[in-house]
Amino acid sequence: PRKIIIDTDPGQDDAVAILLALAAPEIDVLGITAVAGNVPVALTAKNVRKVCEVAGCPDVLVFAGCDGPMVQPLVTAEHVHGATGLDGIELPDPTMPLQDGHGVDFIIETIRNEPSGTVTLCPLGPLTNIATAFEKAPDIVERVQEIVLMGGAYFEVGNITPAAEFNIYVDPEAADIVFKSSVKITVMPLDVTHKALVTQARLEPFKSMGHVGDVVIGWMDFFERFDIEKYGSAGGPLHDPTVIAYVIDPDMFKGRFINVEIETKSELTRGMTVADWWGVTDRAPNAMFIGDVDADAFFALLTKNIGTL
Ligand code: BDR
Ligand code: CA
């Protein structure tokens, strides 16, 4: 199986991504690092453990990482995810431990200890932990197999400002470091996640999955209300699980290998992913920017795997 580290800020969609990764036989989750994003890191670190316990995987190594962006103050998204970050269904406080040590050091040590080119990073929140690890231990950069991340937007610009997607907007300096790192990067921007909509029909199979299914439905009902009110779409976009689905089965996605730069200066467009989709510059491509997914295949993969938990 493919070895991954999930770096995350749950978040209901992060939570479903974690369930998918823990369920999929194609994936070996080496550990999960929490980062500040949707809610502060104390809550995201707690939420990760709640999700692992829902999955019946209390042995997963969970670490708390950075408590805020590299330069600017933290911006959170309780307006989307609720005060806990994981509103929608009441879950008990986790009893599994939070590991000692910092999430950034776990990332560094794991990449140093595993054979070079065998660990994939899956960031589902702001890129603070990943960029901090790259700054602190530049030797690990060339050892990373791939980064598959959720963040950014091109045609579907702006869910936190008119120009920026939340994960990149929260820590543009970190994103800039990651996009300039020369690691192989695959990006799941809003352009693709807005095609992975949780319709009522797609939630139907979760109704016969017992506790795990009830939890997913509780999260989705809460999370969805925001996007339906806002975008009037068929259902809320299930952003973060697209990252894990791509690691399992990249063939259901389509994108372009293009140049992507992060705007860090402009007050108006800070955090924008300036994506050269049409190849109008001669800037070197640095990221596989995904634009399309076979949404039915994606939901089939999700239900098949989560149904085994
Ligand atoms: C991203 O922001 C968060 O609110 C979601 O969890 C997702 O990672 C979407 O812009
Ligand atoms: Ca997230």
Short mmCIF file of C-alpha atoms and ligand atoms in Angstrom, two decimals:
data_model
loop_
_atom_site.label_atom_id
_atom_site.label_comp_id
_atom_site.label_asym_id
_atom_site.label_seq_id
_atom_site.Cartn_x
_atom_site.Cartn_y
_atom_site.Cartn_z
CA PRO A 1 0.00 0.00 0.00
CA ARG A 2 0.90 3.63 -0.53
CA LYS A 3 2.34 5.26 2.62
CA ILE A 4 0.81 8.63 3.45
CA ILE A 5 0.80 11.27 6.16
CA ILE A 6 -2.47 13.18 6.41
CA ASP A 7 -2.12 16.80 7.50
CA THR A 8 -5.53 18.15 8.39
CA ASP A 9 -7.89 20.61 10.14
CA PRO A 10 -11.16 18.69 10.62
CA GLY A 11 -13.64 19.89 9.34
CA GLN A 12 -16.44 17.49 8.29
CA ASP A 13 -14.94 16.98 4.82
CA ASP A 14 -11.50 16.34 6.33
CA ALA A 15 -13.20 13.79 8.59
CA VAL A 16 -14.66 11.88 5.63
CA ALA A 17 -11.23 11.95 3.97
CA ILE A 18 -9.69 10.40 7.09
CA LEU A 19 -12.36 7.67 7.14
CA LEU A 20 -11.68 6.88 3.49
CA ALA A 21 -7.91 6.67 4.05
CA LEU A 22 -8.25 4.45 7.12
CA ALA A 23 -10.66 2.15 5.28
CA ALA A 24 -8.84 1.80 1.95
CA PRO A 25 -6.57 -1.25 1.61
CA GLU A 26 -4.48 0.65 -0.96
CA ILE A 27 -3.36 3.13 1.73
CA ASP A 28 -1.14 2.90 4.80
CA VAL A 29 -1.66 5.91 7.08
CA LEU A 30 1.69 6.43 8.85
CA GLY A 31 0.25 9.18 11.02
CA ILE A 32 -2.02 12.19 11.08
CA THR A 33 -0.88 15.71 11.92
CA ALA A 34 -3.38 18.37 12.94
CA VAL A 35 -3.02 21.99 11.92
CA ALA A 36 -4.87 25.20 12.78
CA GLY A 37 -7.39 26.07 10.08
CA ASN A 38 -11.13 25.55 10.17
CA VAL A 39 -10.83 25.83 13.97
CA PRO A 40 -7.80 26.23 16.30
CA VAL A 41 -5.34 23.35 16.55
CA ALA A 42 -6.47 22.16 20.00
CA LEU A 43 -9.85 21.39 18.42
CA THR A 44 -8.54 19.94 15.15
CA ALA A 45 -6.20 17.61 17.10
CA LYS A 46 -9.17 16.47 19.18
CA ASN A 47 -11.38 16.08 16.10
CA VAL A 48 -8.81 13.88 14.33
CA ARG A 49 -8.90 11.48 17.27
CA LYS A 50 -12.71 11.49 17.36
CA VAL A 51 -12.69 10.49 13.69
CA CYS A 52 -10.11 7.71 14.23
CA GLU A 53 -12.31 6.32 16.99
CA VAL A 54 -15.39 6.46 14.75
CA ALA A 55 -13.33 4.44 12.24
CA GLY A 56 -12.42 1.92 14.95
CA CYS A 57 -8.72 2.81 14.59
CA PRO A 58 -7.55 4.07 18.00
CA ASP A 59 -3.93 3.09 17.29
CA VAL A 60 -3.31 5.73 14.63
CA LEU A 61 -0.49 8.13 15.55
CA VAL A 62 -1.99 11.60 15.92
CA PHE A 63 0.10 14.71 16.51
CA ALA A 64 -0.74 18.37 17.06
CA GLY A 65 1.13 20.69 14.70
CA CYS A 66 1.35 24.45 14.24
CA ASP A 67 -1.16 26.65 16.04
CA GLY A 68 -1.24 29.37 13.42
CA PRO A 69 0.09 30.54 10.03
CA MET A 70 3.76 31.40 9.43
CA VAL A 71 3.24 35.16 9.16
CA GLN A 72 -0.32 36.37 9.55
CA PRO A 73 -2.90 35.78 12.31
CA LEU A 74 -5.14 32.71 12.05
CA VAL A 75 -8.42 32.97 10.11
CA THR A 76 -10.93 30.23 11.00
CA ALA A 77 -14.17 28.95 9.43
CA GLU A 78 -16.67 28.26 12.20
CA HIS A 79 -19.29 29.79 9.88
CA VAL A 80 -18.91 26.67 7.71
CA HIS A 81 -17.98 23.90 10.14
CA GLY A 82 -19.58 25.03 13.43
CA ALA A 83 -17.99 25.94 16.77
CA THR A 84 -16.36 22.52 17.25
CA GLY A 85 -15.22 22.26 13.62
CA LEU A 86 -17.12 18.99 13.48
CA ASP A 87 -20.71 20.02 14.21
CA GLY A 88 -23.62 17.90 13.01
CA ILE A 89 -23.53 14.95 15.39
CA GLU A 90 -22.53 14.67 19.04
CA LEU A 91 -19.44 12.47 19.48
CA PRO A 92 -17.77 11.51 22.76
CA ASP A 93 -14.44 13.07 23.69
CA PRO A 94 -11.67 10.79 22.40
CA THR A 95 -9.90 8.42 24.77
CA MET A 96 -7.04 7.54 22.38
CA PRO A 97 -3.86 9.52 23.07
CA LEU A 98 -2.47 12.56 21.34
CA GLN A 99 1.19 11.67 20.74
CA ASP A 100 3.93 13.64 22.48
CA GLY A 101 6.05 15.79 20.21
CA HIS A 102 5.19 18.26 17.47
CA GLY A 103 3.47 17.29 14.23
CA VAL A 104 6.20 19.02 12.22
CA ASP A 105 8.88 16.85 13.84
CA PHE A 106 6.82 13.73 13.13
CA ILE A 107 6.69 14.70 9.45
CA ILE A 108 10.45 15.33 9.35
CA GLU A 109 11.43 12.16 11.19
CA THR A 110 9.07 9.95 9.22
CA ILE A 111 10.34 11.18 5.87
CA ARG A 112 13.94 10.75 7.04
CA ASN A 113 13.33 7.25 8.38
CA GLU A 114 11.29 5.80 5.50
CA PRO A 115 13.10 4.99 2.24
CA SER A 116 13.42 8.06 0.03
CA GLY A 117 10.51 8.54 -2.38
CA THR A 118 8.06 6.33 -0.53
CA VAL A 119 6.01 8.79 1.57
CA THR A 120 3.19 10.90 0.11
CA LEU A 121 1.93 13.96 2.00
CA CYS A 122 -1.82 14.63 1.92
CA PRO A 123 -2.51 18.17 3.20
CA LEU A 124 -6.22 18.92 3.71
CA GLY A 125 -5.86 22.29 5.42
CA PRO A 126 -3.53 25.31 5.44
CA LEU A 127 0.02 24.31 4.46
CA THR A 128 1.68 25.59 7.67
CA ASN A 129 2.96 22.23 8.97
CA ILE A 130 4.34 21.14 5.60
CA ALA A 131 6.13 24.42 4.87
CA THR A 132 7.50 24.60 8.41
CA ALA A 133 8.89 21.07 8.03
CA PHE A 134 10.51 22.01 4.69
CA GLU A 135 12.10 25.14 6.26
CA LYS A 136 13.32 23.29 9.32
CA ALA A 137 14.66 20.24 7.46
CA PRO A 138 15.38 21.06 3.80
CA ASP A 139 16.92 17.58 3.39
CA ILE A 140 13.46 15.98 3.46
CA VAL A 141 12.14 17.88 0.43
CA GLU A 142 13.76 15.62 -2.19
CA ARG A 143 12.70 12.52 -0.23
CA VAL A 144 8.95 13.24 -0.53
CA GLN A 145 7.25 10.98 -3.08
CA GLU A 146 4.41 13.38 -3.89
CA ILE A 147 2.16 16.00 -2.30
CA VAL A 148 -1.54 15.65 -3.10
CA LEU A 149 -3.34 18.61 -1.55
CA MET A 150 -6.74 20.26 -1.41
CA GLY A 151 -6.46 23.99 -2.03
CA GLY A 152 -6.75 26.80 -4.50
CA ALA A 153 -9.07 27.54 -7.39
CA TYR A 154 -8.95 28.83 -10.91
CA PHE A 155 -12.32 29.13 -12.67
CA GLU A 156 -14.24 28.57 -9.42
CA VAL A 157 -12.27 31.27 -7.60
CA GLY A 158 -12.95 32.42 -4.14
CA ASN A 159 -14.76 30.82 -1.22
CA ILE A 160 -13.18 33.03 1.46
CA THR A 161 -12.36 36.13 -0.61
CA PRO A 162 -13.36 36.77 -4.23
CA ALA A 163 -9.86 35.64 -5.25
CA ALA A 164 -8.81 32.97 -2.78
CA GLU A 165 -9.71 29.51 -1.54
CA PHE A 166 -9.66 29.02 2.25
CA ASN A 167 -6.68 26.65 2.74
CA ILE A 168 -4.32 28.79 0.66
CA TYR A 169 -5.72 32.09 1.98
CA VAL A 170 -5.10 31.13 5.62
CA ASP A 171 -1.36 30.69 5.06
CA PRO A 172 -0.19 32.02 1.67
CA GLU A 173 3.47 32.16 2.74
CA ALA A 174 3.36 28.45 3.57
CA ALA A 175 1.64 27.67 0.27
CA ASP A 176 4.28 29.68 -1.58
CA ILE A 177 7.06 27.61 0.00
CA VAL A 178 5.31 24.36 -0.90
CA PHE A 179 4.56 25.35 -4.52
CA LYS A 180 8.17 26.48 -4.99
CA SER A 181 9.61 23.34 -3.36
CA SER A 182 9.97 21.36 -6.62
CA VAL A 183 8.26 18.36 -5.01
CA LYS A 184 5.81 16.60 -7.34
CA ILE A 185 2.51 18.35 -6.49
CA THR A 186 -1.07 17.44 -7.37
CA VAL A 187 -3.74 20.01 -6.51
CA MET A 188 -7.45 19.46 -5.88
CA PRO A 189 -8.81 23.02 -6.33
CA LEU A 190 -12.43 24.16 -5.97
CA ASP A 191 -12.73 23.54 -9.73
CA VAL A 192 -12.81 19.81 -9.07
CA THR A 193 -14.31 19.72 -5.55
CA HIS A 194 -17.33 21.70 -6.77
CA LYS A 195 -18.03 18.72 -9.01
CA ALA A 196 -18.03 16.29 -6.07
CA LEU A 197 -21.42 17.30 -4.70
CA VAL A 198 -23.11 15.40 -1.86
CA THR A 199 -26.61 14.91 -3.25
CA GLN A 200 -29.30 13.14 -1.18
CA ALA A 201 -29.06 10.18 -3.56
CA ARG A 202 -25.33 9.89 -2.89
CA LEU A 203 -25.95 9.85 0.87
CA GLU A 204 -28.47 7.00 0.56
CA PRO A 205 -25.92 4.11 0.86
CA PHE A 206 -24.63 5.57 4.15
CA LYS A 207 -28.04 4.94 5.72
CA SER A 208 -27.35 1.21 5.90
CA MET A 209 -23.82 1.45 7.32
CA GLY A 210 -24.68 1.60 11.01
CA HIS A 211 -22.85 4.05 13.28
CA VAL A 212 -20.21 5.19 10.78
CA GLY A 213 -22.89 5.93 8.20
CA ASP A 214 -25.03 7.86 10.71
CA VAL A 215 -22.02 9.96 11.66
CA VAL A 216 -21.20 10.77 8.02
CA ILE A 217 -24.83 11.73 7.35
CA GLY A 218 -24.86 13.95 10.47
CA TRP A 219 -21.72 15.74 9.32
CA MET A 220 -22.91 16.11 5.74
CA ASP A 221 -26.33 17.47 6.67
CA PHE A 222 -24.64 20.17 8.74
CA PHE A 223 -21.85 20.99 6.29
CA GLU A 224 -24.10 20.98 3.24
CA ARG A 225 -26.56 23.52 4.54
CA PHE A 226 -23.90 26.18 4.13
CA ASP A 227 -23.13 25.51 0.48
CA ILE A 228 -26.72 24.94 -0.54
CA GLU A 229 -27.71 28.27 0.98
CA LYS A 230 -24.73 29.91 -0.61
CA TYR A 231 -24.33 28.36 -4.03
CA GLY A 232 -27.77 26.84 -4.51
CA SER A 233 -26.09 23.67 -5.72
CA ALA A 234 -27.47 20.13 -5.58
CA GLY A 235 -25.44 19.51 -2.43
CA GLY A 236 -22.30 20.67 -0.67
CA PRO A 237 -18.92 20.01 -2.30
CA LEU A 238 -16.98 17.24 -0.58
CA HIS A 239 -13.56 18.87 -0.90
CA ASP A 240 -10.94 16.96 1.05
CA PRO A 241 -11.82 13.32 0.25
CA THR A 242 -10.87 13.99 -3.38
CA VAL A 243 -7.22 14.00 -2.22
CA ILE A 244 -7.45 10.48 -0.83
CA ALA A 245 -9.48 9.27 -3.80
CA TYR A 246 -6.75 10.56 -6.11
CA VAL A 247 -4.09 8.61 -4.23
CA ILE A 248 -6.21 5.46 -4.56
CA ASP A 249 -7.38 5.90 -8.16
CA PRO A 250 -5.95 8.86 -10.10
CA ASP A 251 -7.65 7.68 -13.30
CA MET A 252 -11.02 9.11 -12.25
CA PHE A 253 -9.52 12.63 -12.35
CA LYS A 254 -8.44 14.92 -15.19
CA GLY A 255 -6.16 17.92 -15.00
CA ARG A 256 -3.27 19.79 -16.52
CA PHE A 257 0.38 20.02 -15.49
CA ILE A 258 0.79 23.78 -15.30
CA ASN A 259 2.54 26.63 -13.52
CA VAL A 260 0.85 27.72 -10.29
CA GLU A 261 2.11 30.70 -8.29
CA ILE A 262 0.77 31.95 -4.96
CA GLU A 263 -0.05 35.64 -4.50
CA THR A 264 1.31 36.76 -1.12
CA LYS A 265 1.55 40.55 -1.49
CA SER A 266 -1.65 42.06 -2.85
CA GLU A 267 -4.26 43.02 -0.28
CA LEU A 268 -7.00 42.33 -2.81
CA THR A 269 -5.90 38.91 -4.07
CA ARG A 270 -3.73 37.53 -1.27
CA GLY A 271 -3.81 33.73 -1.27
CA MET A 272 -4.86 33.47 -4.91
CA THR A 273 -3.54 30.47 -6.84
CA VAL A 274 -2.45 32.12 -10.08
CA ALA A 275 -2.79 29.09 -12.33
CA ASP A 276 -1.52 29.28 -15.91
CA TRP A 277 -4.28 26.97 -17.18
CA TRP A 278 -4.01 28.24 -20.77
CA GLY A 279 -0.22 28.23 -20.87
CA VAL A 280 0.05 31.95 -21.57
CA THR A 281 3.40 32.35 -19.80
CA ASP A 282 6.70 30.54 -20.16
CA ARG A 283 6.86 29.89 -16.42
CA ALA A 284 7.80 26.28 -15.76
CA PRO A 285 4.96 23.91 -14.79
CA ASN A 286 5.15 22.92 -11.11
CA ALA A 287 1.79 21.32 -10.32
CA MET A 288 -0.80 18.92 -11.68
CA PHE A 289 -3.94 21.07 -11.38
CA ILE A 290 -7.05 18.90 -11.40
CA GLY A 291 -10.19 20.23 -13.06
CA ASP A 292 -12.53 17.29 -13.44
CA VAL A 293 -13.65 14.12 -11.69
CA ASP A 294 -15.99 11.26 -12.48
CA ALA A 295 -18.20 12.14 -9.51
CA ASP A 296 -20.22 8.92 -9.55
CA ALA A 297 -17.03 6.84 -9.50
CA PHE A 298 -15.72 9.02 -6.67
CA PHE A 299 -18.83 8.45 -4.54
CA ALA A 300 -18.82 4.75 -5.36
CA LEU A 301 -15.22 4.51 -4.10
CA LEU A 302 -16.17 6.42 -0.97
CA THR A 303 -19.16 4.26 -0.08
CA LYS A 304 -17.42 1.00 -0.96
CA ASN A 305 -14.53 1.76 1.42
CA ILE A 306 -16.33 3.52 4.27
CA GLY A 307 -18.86 0.69 4.22
CA THR A 308 -16.11 -1.70 5.37
CA LEU A 309 -15.39 0.20 8.61
C1 BDR B 1 -11.28 23.75 2.30
O1 BDR B 1 -11.49 24.62 3.39
C2 BDR B 1 -12.00 23.92 4.49
O2 BDR B 1 -13.06 24.61 5.06
C3 BDR B 1 -12.38 22.55 3.99
O3 BDR B 1 -12.14 21.58 5.00
C4 BDR B 1 -11.48 22.34 2.80
O4 BDR B 1 -10.24 21.80 3.18
C5 BDR B 1 -12.19 24.16 1.16
O5 BDR B 1 -11.92 25.46 0.75
CA CA B 2 -9.82 20.91 5.40
#
